[in-house]
Coordinates of C-alpha atoms and ligand atoms in Angstrom, one line a residue:
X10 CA 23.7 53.0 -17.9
X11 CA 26.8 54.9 -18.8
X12 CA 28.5 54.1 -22.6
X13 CA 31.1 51.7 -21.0
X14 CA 29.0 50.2 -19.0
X15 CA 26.7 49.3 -22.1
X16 CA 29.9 48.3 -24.0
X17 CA 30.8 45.8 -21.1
X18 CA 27.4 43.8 -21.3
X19 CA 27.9 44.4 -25.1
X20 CA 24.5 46.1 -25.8
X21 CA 26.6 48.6 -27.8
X22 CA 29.3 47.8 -30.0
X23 CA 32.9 47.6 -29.8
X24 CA 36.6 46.2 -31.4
X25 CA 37.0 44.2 -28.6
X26 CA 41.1 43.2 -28.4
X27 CA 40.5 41.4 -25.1
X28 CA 38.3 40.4 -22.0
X29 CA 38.1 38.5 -19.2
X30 CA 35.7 38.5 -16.0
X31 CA 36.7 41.6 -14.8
X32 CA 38.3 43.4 -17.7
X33 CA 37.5 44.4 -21.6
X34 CA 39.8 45.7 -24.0
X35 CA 38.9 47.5 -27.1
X36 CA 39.9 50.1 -29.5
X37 CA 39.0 53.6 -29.5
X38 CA 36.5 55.0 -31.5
X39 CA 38.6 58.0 -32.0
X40 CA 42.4 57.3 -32.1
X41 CA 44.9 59.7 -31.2
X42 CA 47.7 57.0 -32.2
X43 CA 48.2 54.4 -34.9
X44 CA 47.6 51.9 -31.9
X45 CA 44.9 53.2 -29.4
X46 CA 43.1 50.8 -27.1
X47 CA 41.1 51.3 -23.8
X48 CA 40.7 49.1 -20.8
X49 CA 37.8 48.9 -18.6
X50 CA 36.8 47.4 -16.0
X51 CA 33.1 45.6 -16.3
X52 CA 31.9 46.9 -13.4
X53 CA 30.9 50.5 -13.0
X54 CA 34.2 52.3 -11.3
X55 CA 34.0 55.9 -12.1
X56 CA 37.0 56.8 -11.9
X57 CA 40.9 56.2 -10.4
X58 CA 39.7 58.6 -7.9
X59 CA 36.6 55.6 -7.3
X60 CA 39.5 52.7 -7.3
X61 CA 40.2 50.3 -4.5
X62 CA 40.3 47.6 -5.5
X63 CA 44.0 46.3 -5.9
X64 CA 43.9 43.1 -7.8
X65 CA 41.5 45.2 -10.6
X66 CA 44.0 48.6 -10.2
X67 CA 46.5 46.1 -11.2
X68 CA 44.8 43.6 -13.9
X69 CA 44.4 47.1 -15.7
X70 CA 47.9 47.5 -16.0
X71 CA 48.8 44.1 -17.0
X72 CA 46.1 43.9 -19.3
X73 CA 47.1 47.2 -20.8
X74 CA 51.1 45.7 -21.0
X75 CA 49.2 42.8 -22.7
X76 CA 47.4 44.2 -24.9
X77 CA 50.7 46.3 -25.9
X78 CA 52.7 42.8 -26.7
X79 CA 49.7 41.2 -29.0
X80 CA 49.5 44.2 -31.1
X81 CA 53.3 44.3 -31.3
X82 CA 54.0 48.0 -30.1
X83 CA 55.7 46.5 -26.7
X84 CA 58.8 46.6 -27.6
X85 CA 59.2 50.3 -29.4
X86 CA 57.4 51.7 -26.2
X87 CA 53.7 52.7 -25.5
X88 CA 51.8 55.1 -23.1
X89 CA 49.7 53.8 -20.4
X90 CA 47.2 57.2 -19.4
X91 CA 44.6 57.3 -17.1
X92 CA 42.7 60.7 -17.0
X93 CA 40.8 61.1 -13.8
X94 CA 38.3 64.0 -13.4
X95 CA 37.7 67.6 -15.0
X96 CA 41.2 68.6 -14.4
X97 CA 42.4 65.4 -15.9
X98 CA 40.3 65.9 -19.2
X99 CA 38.8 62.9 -18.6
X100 CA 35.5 62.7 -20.7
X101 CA 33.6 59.4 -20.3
X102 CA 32.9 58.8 -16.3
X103 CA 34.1 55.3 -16.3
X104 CA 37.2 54.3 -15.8
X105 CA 39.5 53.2 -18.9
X106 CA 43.1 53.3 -19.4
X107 CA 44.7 54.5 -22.7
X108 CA 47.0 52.1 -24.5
X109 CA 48.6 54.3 -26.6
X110 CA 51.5 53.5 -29.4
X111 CA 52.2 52.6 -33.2
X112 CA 54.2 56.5 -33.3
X113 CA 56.5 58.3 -30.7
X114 CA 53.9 60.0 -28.6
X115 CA 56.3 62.4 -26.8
X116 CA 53.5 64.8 -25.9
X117 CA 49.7 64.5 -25.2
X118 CA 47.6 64.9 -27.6
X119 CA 43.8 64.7 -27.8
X120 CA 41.3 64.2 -30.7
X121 CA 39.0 67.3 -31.6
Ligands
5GP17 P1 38.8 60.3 -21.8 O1 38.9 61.7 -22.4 O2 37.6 60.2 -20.9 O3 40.1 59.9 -21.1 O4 38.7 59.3 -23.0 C1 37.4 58.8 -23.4 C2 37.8 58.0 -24.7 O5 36.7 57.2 -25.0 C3 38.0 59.0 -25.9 O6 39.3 58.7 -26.4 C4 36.9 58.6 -26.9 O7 37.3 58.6 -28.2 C5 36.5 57.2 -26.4 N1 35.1 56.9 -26.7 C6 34.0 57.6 -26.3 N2 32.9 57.0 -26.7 C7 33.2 55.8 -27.2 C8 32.5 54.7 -27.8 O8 31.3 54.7 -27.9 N3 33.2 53.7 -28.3 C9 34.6 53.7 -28.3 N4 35.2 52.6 -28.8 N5 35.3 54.7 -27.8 C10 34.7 55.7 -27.3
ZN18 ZN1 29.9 52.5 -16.5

């Protein structure tokens, strides 16, 4: 079972900053900004490349905006970033979306 997955049926732990049935939110265990949250679906999707869902694609995305206005960095701004494959840099095959803010985050930065 990949990491998420075992986050998502919480046999490892997590900060979790929200869930529903299809979605969990929770912070990053290596943040690259003052605010840095990922959200997940609880099923296994690898990645957007995987995604067809519409209603999930877009319960993401709110979730993510949501997630943004309880930890107050909604109205300064934020970065929503899905990485998606090699190419993308994405590292963990299962996909998340970055909530990113708390700073100005004008250029992408990664964590060594
Ligand atoms: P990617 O590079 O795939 O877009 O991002 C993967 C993210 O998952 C990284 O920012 C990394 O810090 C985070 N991450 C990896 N493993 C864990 C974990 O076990 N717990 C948490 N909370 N975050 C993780
Ligand atoms: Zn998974």
């Amino acid at each position: 079972m990949c990491i998420f997955c075992q986050i998502a049926k919480k046999k490892i732990p997590a900060e979790i900053v929200y869930e529903d049935e299809k979605v969990l939110a929770f912070k990053d265990i290596h943040p690259i900004a003052p605010v840095h949250v990922l959200v997940i679906t609880k099923e296994h999707v690898e990645s957007v490349n995987e995604l067809v869902d519409e209603q999930l694609a877009g319960r993401l995305i709110l979730v993510g905006k949501r997630v943004a206005q309880d930890l107050a960095i909604s109205e300064k701004g934020y970065k929503l970033l899905f990485r998606v494959g090699a190419d993308g840099g994405q590292e963990v095959s299962h996909i998340h979306l970055h909530v990113l803010g708390g700073a100005k985050l004008y250029e992408e930065i990664r964590a060594e």
